[in-house]
Amino acid sequence: MASGRCPRTRRCCSCAEAGPISAGTLAIAPDLALLRLARHRFALILAALVLGGLGTLSVLTYLRARALIEQQTTSRTLPLTSDAVASGIEQELLQPVLASRLMADNKLLESSLSRDQDNSTVLRTLLQRIQQRTNAATAFLVSEATRQYHHSSGVIKTLSPDDPQDDWYQRFVSSGEQLELNIDRDTADPSRRTAFINVRVDDDAGKLLGVTGVGLDIRDLEQMLRRYETTYGVRILLVNSDGRILLASDQSSGQLQQQPLIGAESARILSASDLSLRLGSHGDDLYVRATRIPELDLSLLVLQEQSPEQAAFHQLLIQNLAAALLISVVLIILAQATLGRDQKQLETIARTDKLTGLLNRRQFEHSFADLSQRAERSGSSLAAVVMDIDHFKRVNDTHGHPVGDAVLRHVSHRIASQVRESDPLFRWGGEEFLLLLFGCDQRMALERLEAIRADLRAHPLERGQLQLPVTLSFGLTLHRPGESSAALVQRADAALYTAKREGRDRICSLDPGNDGNTP
């Protein structure tokens, strides 16, 4: 391959036609992104430390205040409220319960049920008096012998096993309980829901004679519970031993185990005579006080949601965290401004080789992608050259590694002096260098490489008394449209190995249409 010469200028006329390209722009590769990421990461870590410290302090303060409020609520406030509510409910219900028990123990009533004769008039009179004295909504008695339903107004009906409305009787009798509170439709007035206090009537031998009791207007009881709810700011549930909600200040119904939060603890609540719990989390706290009312075989549940004090502390926590976040943002801005002054130095360190100051190998892919795309768009040429210092191992073995390092720096400087600032020059590894020449065809690239080779011959390394000639072997190739960087470098490497085999200190290209090499 014939090789021409061109003057030792920083540009050859044909290569300059491509226009200036900023090597700094080309060299911004993933390493720079990593350095910038490290810069941002430092600012974020600093802000995170401040945010974490202030946030932790705020959270600990909040948790301490919350613990104190929780202790106050569960050990003092809620028990007092529960006792007051239980006392009011017992006052409303104990008189009817006592009256129902007295009815069951009434010898006249027992005698009337035991005799096989018509006693409806006697029973009606007795039930009227009890209803008047207890101010109950109704008073009743069911005879086990006749299954007649006696009311203060007379015999209402005869219970039938086929009537679902009469199921309450067999259920209560089969339960074995002596007394229960049951919410049901009034047999005398099916349109009205009534709280019945049912009591067994047994003779001296324990034989069942019937069931008696009084009924309270459910609306009065519900109004009482709503009044307590308004006064104390709590929800109130009356639950039987099976977990069925009989009365609720908020109109809740169904089974206790189906209620949010408390459902999972329903078995524990129903089995306790006196229990305080805190359920829920993340601002959905629910305080539960369960008290057993043995006379009615009921559990009274007083439920208090998040208190105003807790809500205030929760809001304060949010405000403190917002303030900590604002301080962290300010710190990020200040840190970014401070670190920005060192950004150029960090970028230089990231993309250059420490020993030679040339671009490092990691920057190659970005530069190649930029230049190859620009070459394909404009129809320009892109040459790649791999250069290797001849007999470099011999230099290290003979003169030592410090001289070897000096040779690397010397060669880097001499090559850079003969190429354009826009031509990316890389320390490729060890004693190898790689050069990209944008806008240079085969002839133009040869001229540039001949200038480098001649410059090296004219400038041996001078180190003290030592004058050390240095030569390079060159592998040259041109980029083909759509070709990958790996294929391009592989072909340039093959040309370099050919130059080494054929005597070193020469330029070799294996591209079709070339003579092969130039010494």
Coordinates of C-alpha atoms in Angstrom, one line a residue, residues 188-457:
A188 CA -99.2 -9.0 70.7
D189 CA -98.1 -6.4 68.2
P190 CA -95.8 -7.9 65.4
S191 CA -95.1 -4.4 64.1
R192 CA -93.1 -3.6 67.2
R193 CA -89.6 -4.8 68.2
T194 CA -89.4 -5.6 71.9
A195 CA -86.6 -6.5 74.3
F196 CA -88.0 -9.5 76.1
I197 CA -86.7 -10.6 79.5
N198 CA -87.6 -14.3 79.5
V199 CA -87.5 -16.3 82.8
R200 CA -88.2 -20.0 83.3
V201 CA -91.0 -21.0 85.7
D202 CA -90.3 -24.3 87.5
D203 CA -92.1 -26.1 90.3
D204 CA -90.4 -27.2 93.5
A205 CA -89.3 -30.4 91.8
G206 CA -87.7 -28.5 88.9
K207 CA -90.3 -29.4 86.4
L208 CA -90.9 -26.8 83.7
L209 CA -94.3 -25.0 84.0
G210 CA -93.7 -22.3 81.4
V211 CA -91.9 -19.1 80.6
T212 CA -92.8 -15.6 81.8
G213 CA -91.4 -12.1 81.7
V214 CA -91.8 -8.6 80.6
G215 CA -91.0 -6.7 77.3
L216 CA -89.4 -3.3 77.0
D217 CA -89.9 -1.0 74.1
I218 CA -86.7 -1.3 72.0
R219 CA -86.9 2.3 71.0
D220 CA -86.5 3.4 74.6
L221 CA -83.4 1.3 75.0
E222 CA -81.9 2.5 71.7
Q223 CA -82.5 6.1 72.6
M224 CA -80.7 5.5 75.9
L225 CA -77.7 4.0 74.2
R226 CA -77.6 6.9 71.7
R227 CA -77.7 9.3 74.6
Y228 CA -74.7 7.6 76.2
E229 CA -72.9 7.7 72.8
T230 CA -73.4 11.4 72.5
T231 CA -72.4 12.1 76.1
Y232 CA -69.2 10.0 76.2
G233 CA -68.2 9.9 72.5
V234 CA -68.2 6.1 72.4
R235 CA -70.1 3.3 70.6
I236 CA -72.0 0.9 72.8
L237 CA -72.9 -2.8 72.0
L238 CA -74.9 -5.2 74.0
V239 CA -73.9 -8.8 73.0
N240 CA -75.3 -12.1 74.1
S241 CA -73.2 -15.2 75.0
D242 CA -73.5 -16.4 71.4
G243 CA -71.9 -13.3 70.0
R244 CA -75.1 -11.8 68.6
I245 CA -75.5 -8.0 68.9
L246 CA -78.8 -7.4 70.6
L247 CA -78.6 -3.6 70.9
A248 CA -76.2 -1.0 69.5
S249 CA -76.0 2.7 69.8
D250 CA -75.0 2.9 66.1
Q251 CA -77.7 0.4 64.9
S252 CA -75.1 -2.3 64.3
S253 CA -76.5 -5.8 64.1
G254 CA -75.4 -9.4 63.3
Q255 CA -72.6 -11.3 64.9
L256 CA -69.7 -9.7 66.8
Q257 CA -67.2 -11.7 64.9
Q258 CA -68.3 -9.9 61.7
Q259 CA -67.4 -6.5 63.1
P260 CA -64.3 -4.7 61.8
L261 CA -61.2 -5.0 64.0
I262 CA -63.0 -6.5 67.0
G263 CA -64.3 -9.6 65.1
A264 CA -60.9 -11.4 65.4
E265 CA -61.0 -10.9 69.2
S266 CA -64.7 -11.8 69.7
A267 CA -64.0 -15.1 71.4
R268 CA -61.6 -13.4 73.9
I269 CA -64.1 -10.6 74.5
L270 CA -67.1 -12.8 75.2
S271 CA -65.2 -15.0 77.6
A272 CA -63.8 -12.2 79.7
S273 CA -65.6 -10.7 82.7
D274 CA -63.6 -7.5 82.4
L275 CA -61.2 -6.7 79.6
S276 CA -59.5 -3.6 78.0
L277 CA -58.0 -3.8 74.5
R278 CA -56.4 -1.6 71.9
L279 CA -57.0 -2.8 68.3
G280 CA -56.0 -1.5 64.9
S281 CA -53.0 0.5 63.7
H282 CA -51.9 3.4 61.5
G283 CA -54.3 5.9 63.0
D284 CA -57.3 3.5 63.1
D285 CA -56.9 2.8 66.8
L286 CA -60.0 1.3 68.5
Y287 CA -60.1 1.0 72.3
V288 CA -62.5 -1.7 73.6
R289 CA -63.8 -2.1 77.1
A290 CA -65.8 -5.3 77.7
T291 CA -67.8 -5.8 80.9
R292 CA -69.9 -8.8 81.7
I293 CA -73.4 -8.2 83.1
P294 CA -74.1 -11.6 84.7
E295 CA -77.7 -10.9 85.7
L296 CA -78.6 -10.6 82.0
D297 CA -75.9 -13.0 80.6
L298 CA -74.8 -10.2 78.4
S299 CA -71.5 -8.5 77.5
L300 CA -71.4 -4.7 77.4
L301 CA -68.9 -3.3 74.9
V302 CA -67.8 0.3 75.0
L303 CA -65.8 1.2 71.9
Q304 CA -63.8 4.4 71.6
E305 CA -62.0 5.3 68.4
Q306 CA -59.0 7.7 68.1
S307 CA -59.3 10.4 70.7
P308 CA -59.0 14.1 69.8
E309 CA -55.6 14.2 71.6
Q310 CA -54.3 11.4 69.4
A311 CA -55.6 13.1 66.3
A312 CA -53.8 16.3 67.4
F313 CA -50.5 14.4 68.0
H314 CA -50.9 12.6 64.6
Q315 CA -51.3 16.0 62.9
L316 CA -48.3 17.3 64.7
L317 CA -46.3 14.3 63.6
I318 CA -47.3 15.0 59.9
Q319 CA -46.3 18.6 60.3
N320 CA -42.9 17.7 61.8
L321 CA -42.2 15.2 59.0
A322 CA -43.2 17.8 56.5
A323 CA -40.7 20.3 58.1
A324 CA -38.0 17.6 58.0
L325 CA -38.7 17.0 54.4
L326 CA -38.4 20.7 53.6
I327 CA -35.1 20.9 55.4
S328 CA -33.9 17.9 53.4
V329 CA -34.9 19.5 50.1
V330 CA -33.0 22.6 51.0
L331 CA -29.9 20.5 51.9
I332 CA -30.2 18.7 48.6
I333 CA -30.1 22.0 46.7
L334 CA -27.2 23.3 48.7
A335 CA -25.3 20.0 48.3
Q336 CA -25.9 20.0 44.6
A337 CA -24.7 23.6 44.3
T338 CA -21.5 22.8 46.3
L339 CA -20.8 19.6 44.5
G340 CA -21.4 21.1 41.1
R341 CA -18.2 23.1 41.4
D342 CA -16.3 19.8 41.4
Q343 CA -18.3 18.3 38.6
K344 CA -15.8 19.0 35.8
Q345 CA -13.0 17.6 37.7
L346 CA -15.0 14.5 38.5
E347 CA -16.0 14.1 34.8
T348 CA -12.4 14.4 33.8
I349 CA -11.4 11.7 36.2
A350 CA -14.2 9.5 35.1
R351 CA -13.5 9.6 31.4
T352 CA -9.7 9.7 31.3
D353 CA -6.8 7.4 31.9
K354 CA -5.0 8.4 35.1
L355 CA -1.5 7.8 33.7
T356 CA -1.7 9.3 30.2
G357 CA -4.6 11.7 30.5
L358 CA -6.3 10.2 27.4
L359 CA -9.8 9.0 27.2
N360 CA -10.2 5.6 28.8
R361 CA -11.6 2.5 27.2
R362 CA -15.0 2.8 28.8
Q363 CA -15.7 6.0 26.8
F364 CA -15.2 4.3 23.5
E365 CA -18.7 2.9 22.9
H366 CA -20.4 6.3 23.4
S367 CA -17.9 8.1 21.1
F368 CA -18.2 5.3 18.5
A369 CA -22.0 5.4 18.5
D370 CA -22.1 9.2 18.1
L371 CA -19.5 9.3 15.3
S372 CA -20.8 6.2 13.4
Q373 CA -24.3 7.6 13.4
R374 CA -23.1 11.0 12.2
A375 CA -21.0 9.4 9.5
E376 CA -23.9 7.4 8.2
R377 CA -26.2 10.4 8.2
S378 CA -23.7 12.7 6.4
G379 CA -22.1 10.0 4.2
S380 CA -18.7 10.7 5.7
S381 CA -15.9 8.2 6.4
L382 CA -14.9 7.0 9.9
A383 CA -11.5 5.5 10.3
A384 CA -10.4 3.4 13.3
V385 CA -6.7 2.9 14.2
V386 CA -5.3 0.5 16.8
M387 CA -1.7 1.4 17.8
D388 CA 0.7 -0.6 19.8
I389 CA 4.2 0.4 21.2
D390 CA 6.8 -1.8 19.7
H391 CA 8.9 -3.9 22.1
F392 CA 7.3 -2.3 25.2
K393 CA 7.9 -5.4 27.3
R394 CA 11.6 -5.1 26.6
V395 CA 11.5 -1.5 27.8
N396 CA 9.9 -2.6 31.1
D397 CA 12.3 -5.5 31.5
T398 CA 15.4 -3.5 30.7
H399 CA 14.7 -0.1 32.2
G400 CA 11.9 -0.8 34.7
H401 CA 8.3 0.2 35.0
P402 CA 8.9 3.9 35.8
V403 CA 10.5 4.2 32.4
G404 CA 7.7 2.2 30.9
D405 CA 5.2 4.7 32.3
A406 CA 7.3 7.5 30.9
V407 CA 7.1 5.9 27.5
L408 CA 3.3 5.6 27.7
R409 CA 3.0 9.3 28.6
H410 CA 5.5 10.3 25.9
V411 CA 3.7 8.4 23.2
S412 CA 0.3 9.7 24.3
H413 CA 1.6 13.3 24.1
R414 CA 3.2 12.8 20.6
I415 CA 0.1 11.2 19.2
A416 CA -2.2 13.9 20.6
S417 CA 0.0 16.6 19.1
Q418 CA -0.6 15.2 15.6
V419 CA -4.4 14.7 15.7
R420 CA -7.3 17.1 15.9
E421 CA -8.8 17.9 19.3
S422 CA -12.0 16.4 18.0
D423 CA -10.4 13.1 17.2
P424 CA -11.1 10.8 20.2
L425 CA -7.9 9.2 21.3
F426 CA -8.1 6.3 23.9
R427 CA -5.7 4.4 26.1
W428 CA -6.9 1.0 25.0
G429 CA -5.1 -1.0 27.5
G430 CA -1.5 -1.8 28.4
E431 CA 0.7 -0.3 25.6
E432 CA -2.2 0.0 23.1
F433 CA -4.0 3.1 21.9
L434 CA -7.1 3.5 19.7
L435 CA -7.9 6.5 17.5
L436 CA -11.1 7.5 15.7
L437 CA -10.8 9.8 12.7
F438 CA -14.1 11.2 11.6
G439 CA -14.3 12.4 7.9
C440 CA -11.1 10.7 6.9
D441 CA -11.0 8.1 4.1
Q442 CA -8.1 5.6 3.6
R443 CA -5.7 8.1 2.0
M444 CA -6.4 10.8 4.6
A445 CA -6.0 8.4 7.5
L446 CA -2.7 7.2 6.1
E447 CA -1.4 10.7 5.9
R448 CA -2.4 11.3 9.5
L449 CA -0.8 8.1 10.7
E450 CA 2.4 8.8 8.7
A451 CA 2.7 12.1 10.5
I452 CA 2.4 10.4 13.9
R453 CA 5.0 7.8 12.9
A454 CA 7.4 10.5 11.7
D455 CA 6.9 12.6 14.7
L456 CA 7.8 9.7 17.0
R457 CA 10.9 9.0 15.1

